[in-house]
PDB file of C-alpha atoms in Angstrom:
ATOM      1  CA  UNK A   1      74.900  91.585  32.546  1.00  0.00           C
ATOM      2  CA  UNK A   2      77.574  90.081  34.774  1.00  0.00           C
ATOM      3  CA  UNK A   3      77.447  86.323  34.711  1.00  0.00           C
ATOM      4  CA  UNK A   4      77.204  84.246  37.891  1.00  0.00           C
ATOM      5  CA  UNK A   5      80.628  82.769  37.099  1.00  0.00           C
ATOM      6  CA  UNK A   6      82.247  86.229  37.283  1.00  0.00           C
ATOM      7  CA  UNK A   7      80.923  86.997  40.718  1.00  0.00           C
ATOM      8  CA  UNK A   8      83.407  86.538  43.597  1.00  0.00           C
ATOM      9  CA  UNK A   9      82.711  83.647  45.921  1.00  0.00           C
ATOM     10  CA  UNK A  10      81.804  85.015  49.347  1.00  0.00           C
ATOM     11  CA  UNK A  11      81.327  82.736  52.314  1.00  0.00           C
ATOM     12  CA  UNK A  12      79.531  83.989  55.397  1.00  0.00           C
ATOM     13  CA  UNK A  13      79.588  82.260  58.744  1.00  0.00           C
ATOM     14  CA  UNK A  14      76.886  82.263  61.384  1.00  0.00           C
ATOM     15  CA  UNK A  15      76.029  85.723  62.710  1.00  0.00           C
ATOM     16  CA  UNK A  16      76.174  85.994  66.487  1.00  0.00           C
ATOM     17  CA  UNK A  17      73.113  87.967  67.529  1.00  0.00           C
ATOM     18  CA  UNK A  18      73.282  89.088  71.173  1.00  0.00           C
ATOM     19  CA  UNK A  19      70.463  87.951  73.395  1.00  0.00           C
ATOM     20  CA  UNK A  20      67.985  90.538  74.622  1.00  0.00           C
ATOM     21  CA  UNK A  21      69.050  90.325  78.308  1.00  0.00           C
ATOM     22  CA  UNK A  22      72.683  90.903  77.293  1.00  0.00           C
ATOM     23  CA  UNK A  23      71.682  93.968  75.240  1.00  0.00           C
ATOM     24  CA  UNK A  24      69.753  95.528  78.137  1.00  0.00           C
ATOM     25  CA  UNK A  25      72.441  94.632  80.676  1.00  0.00           C
ATOM     26  CA  UNK A  26      75.113  96.179  78.435  1.00  0.00           C
ATOM     27  CA  UNK A  27      73.172  99.456  78.100  1.00  0.00           C
ATOM     28  CA  UNK A  28      72.572  99.721  81.843  1.00  0.00           C
ATOM     29  CA  UNK A  29      76.184  98.743  82.581  1.00  0.00           C
ATOM     30  CA  UNK A  30      77.476 101.529  80.320  1.00  0.00           C
ATOM     31  CA  UNK A  31      75.266 104.098  82.050  1.00  0.00           C
ATOM     32  CA  UNK A  32      76.527 102.938  85.451  1.00  0.00           C
ATOM     33  CA  UNK A  33      80.206 102.978  84.465  1.00  0.00           C
ATOM     34  CA  UNK A  34      80.065 106.393  82.775  1.00  0.00           C
ATOM     35  CA  UNK A  35      78.418 107.903  85.848  1.00  0.00           C
ATOM     36  CA  UNK A  36      75.032 108.627  84.319  1.00  0.00           C
ATOM     37  CA  UNK A  37      73.473 106.339  86.929  1.00  0.00           C
ATOM     38  CA  UNK A  38      74.858 107.346  90.314  1.00  0.00           C
ATOM     39  CA  UNK A  39      75.933 105.128  93.194  1.00  0.00           C
ATOM     40  CA  UNK A  40      72.878 104.211  95.275  1.00  0.00           C
ATOM     41  CA  UNK A  41      70.370 105.338  92.649  1.00  0.00           C
ATOM     42  CA  UNK A  42      67.284 103.160  92.326  1.00  0.00           C
ATOM     43  CA  UNK A  43      66.628 101.709  88.902  1.00  0.00           C
ATOM     44  CA  UNK A  44      63.035 101.942  87.646  1.00  0.00           C
ATOM     45  CA  UNK A  45      60.758  99.229  88.992  1.00  0.00           C
ATOM     46  CA  UNK A  46      60.653  96.002  87.009  1.00  0.00           C
ATOM     47  CA  UNK A  47      57.212  96.842  85.605  1.00  0.00           C
ATOM     48  CA  UNK A  48      58.466 100.257  84.482  1.00  0.00           C
ATOM     49  CA  UNK A  49      61.546  98.756  82.836  1.00  0.00           C
ATOM     50  CA  UNK A  50      59.310  96.365  80.913  1.00  0.00           C
ATOM     51  CA  UNK A  51      57.215  99.319  79.748  1.00  0.00           C
ATOM     52  CA  UNK A  52      60.200 101.498  78.806  1.00  0.00           C
ATOM     53  CA  UNK A  53      62.202  98.843  76.980  1.00  0.00           C
ATOM     54  CA  UNK A  54      59.293  96.928  75.454  1.00  0.00           C
ATOM     55  CA  UNK A  55      61.055  93.770  76.583  1.00  0.00           C
ATOM     56  CA  UNK A  56      59.539  90.884  78.451  1.00  0.00           C
ATOM     57  CA  UNK A  57      59.541  90.631  82.231  1.00  0.00           C
ATOM     58  CA  UNK A  58      61.803  87.562  81.962  1.00  0.00           C
ATOM     59  CA  UNK A  59      64.305  89.552  79.859  1.00  0.00           C
ATOM     60  CA  UNK A  60      64.393  92.423  82.357  1.00  0.00           C
ATOM     61  CA  UNK A  61      64.854  90.038  85.271  1.00  0.00           C
ATOM     62  CA  UNK A  62      67.703  88.243  83.523  1.00  0.00           C
ATOM     63  CA  UNK A  63      69.428  91.548  82.679  1.00  0.00           C
ATOM     64  CA  UNK A  64      69.245  92.621  86.326  1.00  0.00           C
ATOM     65  CA  UNK A  65      70.573  89.241  87.400  1.00  0.00           C
ATOM     66  CA  UNK A  66      73.577  89.702  85.065  1.00  0.00           C
ATOM     67  CA  UNK A  67      74.309  93.111  86.592  1.00  0.00           C
ATOM     68  CA  UNK A  68      73.927  91.731  90.103  1.00  0.00           C
ATOM     69  CA  UNK A  69      76.473  88.995  89.389  1.00  0.00           C
ATOM     70  CA  UNK A  70      78.824  91.690  88.069  1.00  0.00           C
ATOM     71  CA  UNK A  71      78.340  93.639  91.338  1.00  0.00           C
ATOM     72  CA  UNK A  72      76.906  96.629  89.490  1.00  0.00           C
ATOM     73  CA  UNK A  73      73.484  96.488  91.139  1.00  0.00           C
ATOM     74  CA  UNK A  74      72.248  95.154  94.440  1.00  0.00           C
ATOM     75  CA  UNK A  75      68.707  93.828  94.692  1.00  0.00           C
ATOM     76  CA  UNK A  76      66.695  94.381  97.866  1.00  0.00           C
ATOM     77  CA  UNK A  77      63.440  92.627  98.627  1.00  0.00           C
ATOM     78  CA  UNK A  78      60.388  94.132 100.301  1.00  0.00           C
ATOM     79  CA  UNK A  79      58.217  97.203  99.858  1.00  0.00           C
ATOM     80  CA  UNK A  80      61.209  99.540  99.828  1.00  0.00           C
ATOM     81  CA  UNK A  81      63.189  97.144  97.677  1.00  0.00           C
ATOM     82  CA  UNK A  82      64.285  97.139  94.078  1.00  0.00           C
ATOM     83  CA  UNK A  83      67.512  97.288  92.131  1.00  0.00           C
ATOM     84  CA  UNK A  84      70.066  99.886  93.264  1.00  0.00           C
ATOM     85  CA  UNK A  85      73.214 100.993  91.468  1.00  0.00           C
ATOM     86  CA  UNK A  86      76.590 100.184  92.992  1.00  0.00           C
ATOM     87  CA  UNK A  87      79.894 101.137  91.406  1.00  0.00           C
ATOM     88  CA  UNK A  88      82.790  98.675  91.136  1.00  0.00           C
ATOM     89  CA  UNK A  89      84.906  98.544  94.303  1.00  0.00           C
ATOM     90  CA  UNK A  90      88.324  97.291  95.347  1.00  0.00           C
ATOM     91  CA  UNK A  91      86.522  94.372  97.015  1.00  0.00           C
ATOM     92  CA  UNK A  92      84.872  93.306  93.757  1.00  0.00           C
ATOM     93  CA  UNK A  93      88.216  93.659  91.981  1.00  0.00           C
ATOM     94  CA  UNK A  94      89.922  91.537  94.642  1.00  0.00           C
ATOM     95  CA  UNK A  95      87.210  88.894  94.242  1.00  0.00           C
ATOM     96  CA  UNK A  96      87.827  88.798  90.478  1.00  0.00           C
ATOM     97  CA  UNK A  97      91.591  88.396  90.950  1.00  0.00           C
ATOM     98  CA  UNK A  98      90.996  85.685  93.559  1.00  0.00           C
ATOM     99  CA  UNK A  99      88.733  83.855  91.095  1.00  0.00           C
ATOM    100  CA  UNK A 100      91.504  84.021  88.484  1.00  0.00           C
ATOM    101  CA  UNK A 101      94.085  82.699  90.965  1.00  0.00           C
ATOM    102  CA  UNK A 102      91.845  79.783  91.914  1.00  0.00           C
ATOM    103  CA  UNK A 103      90.545  79.055  88.420  1.00  0.00           C
ATOM    104  CA  UNK A 104      93.967  79.103  86.771  1.00  0.00           C
ATOM    105  CA  UNK A 105      95.677  77.405  89.734  1.00  0.00           C
ATOM    106  CA  UNK A 106      98.341  80.098  89.777  1.00  0.00           C
ATOM    107  CA  UNK A 107     101.680  78.930  91.148  1.00  0.00           C
ATOM    108  CA  UNK A 108     102.798  80.181  94.528  1.00  0.00           C
ATOM    109  CA  UNK A 109     106.069  81.292  92.911  1.00  0.00           C
ATOM    110  CA  UNK A 110     104.105  83.460  90.467  1.00  0.00           C
ATOM    111  CA  UNK A 111     102.183  85.060  93.315  1.00  0.00           C
ATOM    112  CA  UNK A 112     105.430  85.857  95.088  1.00  0.00           C
ATOM    113  CA  UNK A 113     106.929  87.346  91.912  1.00  0.00           C
ATOM    114  CA  UNK A 114     103.879  89.547  91.451  1.00  0.00           C
ATOM    115  CA  UNK A 115     104.106  90.766  95.028  1.00  0.00           C
ATOM    116  CA  UNK A 116     107.786  91.567  94.554  1.00  0.00           C
ATOM    117  CA  UNK A 117     106.865  93.651  91.518  1.00  0.00           C
ATOM    118  CA  UNK A 118     104.022  95.582  93.156  1.00  0.00           C
ATOM    119  CA  UNK A 119     104.575  95.913  96.881  1.00  0.00           C
ATOM    120  CA  UNK A 120     107.765  98.020  96.984  1.00  0.00           C
ATOM    121  CA  UNK A 121     105.927 100.675  94.971  1.00  0.00           C
ATOM    122  CA  UNK A 122     102.959 100.384  97.351  1.00  0.00           C
ATOM    123  CA  UNK A 123     105.361 101.154 100.200  1.00  0.00           C
ATOM    124  CA  UNK A 124     106.775 104.168  98.358  1.00  0.00           C
ATOM    125  CA  UNK A 125     103.284 105.560  97.747  1.00  0.00           C
ATOM    126  CA  UNK A 126     102.285 104.819 101.344  1.00  0.00           C
ATOM    127  CA  UNK A 127     105.231 106.863 102.590  1.00  0.00           C
ATOM    128  CA  UNK A 128     103.960 109.834 100.605  1.00  0.00           C
ATOM    129  CA  UNK A 129     100.219 109.488 101.257  1.00  0.00           C
ATOM    130  CA  UNK A 130      99.670 107.670 104.582  1.00  0.00           C
ATOM    131  CA  UNK A 131      97.347 109.076 107.216  1.00  0.00           C
ATOM    132  CA  UNK A 132      97.603 108.815 110.992  1.00  0.00           C
ATOM    133  CA  UNK A 133      94.727 106.300 111.011  1.00  0.00           C
ATOM    134  CA  UNK A 134      96.549 104.125 108.477  1.00  0.00           C
ATOM    135  CA  UNK A 135      99.761 104.260 110.517  1.00  0.00           C
ATOM    136  CA  UNK A 136      97.765 103.194 113.574  1.00  0.00           C
ATOM    137  CA  UNK A 137      96.417 100.196 111.643  1.00  0.00           C
ATOM    138  CA  UNK A 138      99.967  99.178 110.685  1.00  0.00           C
ATOM    139  CA  UNK A 139     101.052  99.521 114.316  1.00  0.00           C
ATOM    140  CA  UNK A 140      98.210  97.269 115.499  1.00  0.00           C
ATOM    141  CA  UNK A 141      99.178  94.626 112.943  1.00  0.00           C
ATOM    142  CA  UNK A 142     102.822  94.871 114.010  1.00  0.00           C
ATOM    143  CA  UNK A 143     101.881  94.309 117.651  1.00  0.00           C
ATOM    144  CA  UNK A 144      99.942  91.169 116.722  1.00  0.00           C
ATOM    145  CA  UNK A 145     102.777  89.904 114.517  1.00  0.00           C
ATOM    146  CA  UNK A 146     105.276  90.349 117.362  1.00  0.00           C
ATOM    147  CA  UNK A 147     103.180  88.299 119.813  1.00  0.00           C
ATOM    148  CA  UNK A 148     105.285  85.136 120.368  1.00  0.00           C
ATOM    149  CA  UNK A 149     102.331  83.215 121.775  1.00  0.00           C
ATOM    150  CA  UNK A 150      99.978  83.847 118.846  1.00  0.00           C
ATOM    151  CA  UNK A 151      98.642  80.844 116.960  1.00  0.00           C
ATOM    152  CA  UNK A 152      99.802  80.436 113.366  1.00  0.00           C
ATOM    153  CA  UNK A 153      96.429  81.553 111.980  1.00  0.00           C
ATOM    154  CA  UNK A 154      96.539  84.757 114.054  1.00  0.00           C
ATOM    155  CA  UNK A 155     100.106  85.495 112.965  1.00  0.00           C
ATOM    156  CA  UNK A 156      99.181  85.000 109.311  1.00  0.00           C
ATOM    157  CA  UNK A 157      96.061  87.154 109.664  1.00  0.00           C
ATOM    158  CA  UNK A 158      98.087  89.951 111.247  1.00  0.00           C
ATOM    159  CA  UNK A 159     100.659  89.589 108.461  1.00  0.00           C
ATOM    160  CA  UNK A 160      97.896  89.826 105.867  1.00  0.00           C
ATOM    161  CA  UNK A 161      96.408  92.878 107.634  1.00  0.00           C
ATOM    162  CA  UNK A 162      99.786  94.614 107.558  1.00  0.00           C
ATOM    163  CA  UNK A 163     100.438  93.993 103.864  1.00  0.00           C
ATOM    164  CA  UNK A 164      96.918  95.044 102.893  1.00  0.00           C
ATOM    165  CA  UNK A 165      97.328  98.028 105.224  1.00  0.00           C
ATOM    166  CA  UNK A 166     100.381  99.199 103.286  1.00  0.00           C
ATOM    167  CA  UNK A 167      98.384  98.955 100.059  1.00  0.00           C
ATOM    168  CA  UNK A 168      95.484 100.898 101.596  1.00  0.00           C
ATOM    169  CA  UNK A 169      97.925 103.603 102.673  1.00  0.00           C
ATOM    170  CA  UNK A 170      99.037 103.913  99.028  1.00  0.00           C
ATOM    171  CA  UNK A 171      95.579 105.311  98.177  1.00  0.00           C
ATOM    172  CA  UNK A 172      95.739 103.575  94.790  1.00  0.00           C
ATOM    173  CA  UNK A 173      92.558 101.563  94.253  1.00  0.00           C
ATOM    174  CA  UNK A 174      94.072  99.228  91.651  1.00  0.00           C
ATOM    175  CA  UNK A 175      96.985  98.356  93.911  1.00  0.00           C
ATOM    176  CA  UNK A 176      94.633  97.865  96.871  1.00  0.00           C
ATOM    177  CA  UNK A 177      92.539  95.392  94.871  1.00  0.00           C
ATOM    178  CA  UNK A 178      95.533  93.464  93.569  1.00  0.00           C
ATOM    179  CA  UNK A 179      97.335  93.358  96.911  1.00  0.00           C
ATOM    180  CA  UNK A 180      94.224  92.273  98.809  1.00  0.00           C
ATOM    181  CA  UNK A 181      93.804  89.267  96.517  1.00  0.00           C
ATOM    182  CA  UNK A 182      97.528  88.454  96.454  1.00  0.00           C
ATOM    183  CA  UNK A 183      97.900  88.711 100.226  1.00  0.00           C
ATOM    184  CA  UNK A 184      94.893  86.448 100.833  1.00  0.00           C
ATOM    185  CA  UNK A 185      96.239  83.871  98.386  1.00  0.00           C
ATOM    186  CA  UNK A 186      99.737  83.974  99.903  1.00  0.00           C
ATOM    187  CA  UNK A 187      98.171  83.608 103.363  1.00  0.00           C
ATOM    188  CA  UNK A 188      96.557  80.333 102.261  1.00  0.00           C
ATOM    189  CA  UNK A 189      99.688  79.212 100.446  1.00  0.00           C
ATOM    190  CA  UNK A 190     102.055  79.757 103.368  1.00  0.00           C
ATOM    191  CA  UNK A 191      99.996  78.297 106.213  1.00  0.00           C
ATOM    192  CA  UNK A 192     102.859  75.964 107.038  1.00  0.00           C
ATOM    193  CA  UNK A 193     103.897  75.598 110.671  1.00  0.00           C
ATOM    194  CA  UNK A 194     107.075  73.775 109.616  1.00  0.00           C
ATOM    195  CA  UNK A 195     108.262  76.917 107.833  1.00  0.00           C
ATOM    196  CA  UNK A 196     106.857  79.739 109.953  1.00  0.00           C
ATOM    197  CA  UNK A 197     108.823  79.079 113.128  1.00  0.00           C
ATOM    198  CA  UNK A 198     109.919  81.517 115.833  1.00  0.00           C
ATOM    199  CA  UNK A 199     112.857  82.667 113.730  1.00  0.00           C
ATOM    200  CA  UNK A 200     110.716  83.526 110.716  1.00  0.00           C
ATOM    201  CA  UNK A 201     108.248  85.359 112.948  1.00  0.00           C
ATOM    202  CA  UNK A 202     111.020  87.408 114.531  1.00  0.00           C
ATOM    203  CA  UNK A 203     112.537  88.340 111.161  1.00  0.00           C
ATOM    204  CA  UNK A 204     109.094  89.290 109.820  1.00  0.00           C
ATOM    205  CA  UNK A 205     108.349  91.454 112.863  1.00  0.00           C
ATOM    206  CA  UNK A 206     111.648  93.332 112.530  1.00  0.00           C
ATOM    207  CA  UNK A 207     111.217  93.886 108.785  1.00  0.00           C
ATOM    208  CA  UNK A 208     107.651  95.161 109.163  1.00  0.00           C
ATOM    209  CA  UNK A 209     108.618  97.585 111.925  1.00  0.00           C
ATOM    210  CA  UNK A 210     111.502  98.898 109.835  1.00  0.00           C
ATOM    211  CA  UNK A 211     109.272  99.426 106.800  1.00  0.00           C
ATOM    212  CA  UNK A 212     106.565 101.012 108.935  1.00  0.00           C
ATOM    213  CA  UNK A 213     109.127 103.460 110.347  1.00  0.00           C
ATOM    214  CA  UNK A 214     110.137 104.509 106.825  1.00  0.00           C
ATOM    215  CA  UNK A 215     106.480 104.984 105.911  1.00  0.00           C
ATOM    216  CA  UNK A 216     105.904 107.030 109.087  1.00  0.00           C
ATOM    217  CA  UNK A 217     109.013 109.130 108.328  1.00  0.00           C
ATOM    218  CA  UNK A 218     107.732 109.636 104.756  1.00  0.00           C
ATOM    219  CA  UNK A 219     110.987 108.211 103.425  1.00  0.00           C
ATOM    220  CA  UNK A 220     109.739 106.688 100.182  1.00  0.00           C
ATOM    221  CA  UNK A 221     113.168 105.504  99.020  1.00  0.00           C
ATOM    222  CA  UNK A 222     113.835 103.601 102.256  1.00  0.00           C
ATOM    223  CA  UNK A 223     110.285 102.208 102.379  1.00  0.00           C
ATOM    224  CA  UNK A 224     110.566 100.802  98.856  1.00  0.00           C
ATOM    225  CA  UNK A 225     114.065  99.442  99.392  1.00  0.00           C
ATOM    226  CA  UNK A 226     113.200  97.742 102.691  1.00  0.00           C
ATOM    227  CA  UNK A 227     109.969  96.286 101.318  1.00  0.00           C
ATOM    228  CA  UNK A 228     111.779  94.938  98.263  1.00  0.00           C
ATOM    229  CA  UNK A 229     114.362  93.223 100.444  1.00  0.00           C
ATOM    230  CA  UNK A 230     111.699  91.843 102.783  1.00  0.00           C
ATOM    231  CA  UNK A 231     109.347  90.330 100.187  1.00  0.00           C
ATOM    232  CA  UNK A 232     112.243  88.894  98.172  1.00  0.00           C
ATOM    233  CA  UNK A 233     113.798  87.235 101.222  1.00  0.00           C
ATOM    234  CA  UNK A 234     110.441  85.909 102.390  1.00  0.00           C
ATOM    235  CA  UNK A 235     109.635  84.492  98.937  1.00  0.00           C
ATOM    236  CA  UNK A 236     113.019  82.801  98.641  1.00  0.00           C
ATOM    237  CA  UNK A 237     112.658  81.188 102.055  1.00  0.00           C
ATOM    238  CA  UNK A 238     109.094  79.988 101.426  1.00  0.00           C
ATOM    239  CA  UNK A 239     109.859  78.481  98.044  1.00  0.00           C
ATOM    240  CA  UNK A 240     112.817  76.519  99.421  1.00  0.00           C
ATOM    241  CA  UNK A 241     110.477  74.496 101.631  1.00  0.00           C
ATOM    242  CA  UNK A 242     107.313  74.569  99.530  1.00  0.00           C
ATOM    243  CA  UNK A 243     107.484  73.472  95.893  1.00  0.00           C
ATOM    244  CA  UNK A 244     103.754  73.207  95.204  1.00  0.00           C
ATOM    245  CA  UNK A 245     102.751  74.190  91.694  1.00  0.00           C
ATOM    246  CA  UNK A 246      99.573  75.916  92.842  1.00  0.00           C
ATOM    247  CA  UNK A 247      97.729  76.903  95.974  1.00  0.00           C
ATOM    248  CA  UNK A 248      94.215  76.486  97.265  1.00  0.00           C
ATOM    249  CA  UNK A 249      92.291  79.629  98.179  1.00  0.00           C
ATOM    250  CA  UNK A 250      89.215  78.910 100.263  1.00  0.00           C
ATOM    251  CA  UNK A 251      85.937  80.770  99.749  1.00  0.00           C
TER     252      UNK A 251
END
């Protein structure tokens, strides 16, 4: 018989056992993400979930709360209420990126670098995929940007609408989510009347119209090149007058 002294010494740490609500939430989340549970489908009533899973009512409620926070179900009150499946959207992705920007206090320079990396490709895709409705949205934003009497907040909102509009015209959901969050953060980080004067507004208006023309003409090479020049020049100008390490993004 092997002696105790000959046995190898094995040390085991604490075993992390997932909590029951996490287990149920994970199973439901997987069924939502793989398409088994369709968008808009009603989950079984709370009482039925308790019966099916043999879990407590408190466990079921907590699992649904987890999924609601993750924007995978929406809960409606009333007789026709319940928990309904919703798939992840570009809006929920943008919210997650915005949370990261705020939580990590991302530098304005880093936001500008990220936009320089992504937005020229958005413009190239937009030139290939844009619709007439998307071109009309870009035109409306351009008109608002070119208004010399617009307040700073209205100019910045129109600028944001145009940049997000280019991303939407790319028809790439990941890029739309990223660019929505980035554009909102840059909006908050560049709300500086000392920088955005009449000259900056005029340059921005001209650049946007030029890029929009390339997108309308379906000239992807020109759209990407003009967007790259525009966002790089804008970033360089902003960072010369604004050396903050991070920005504040309001709720």
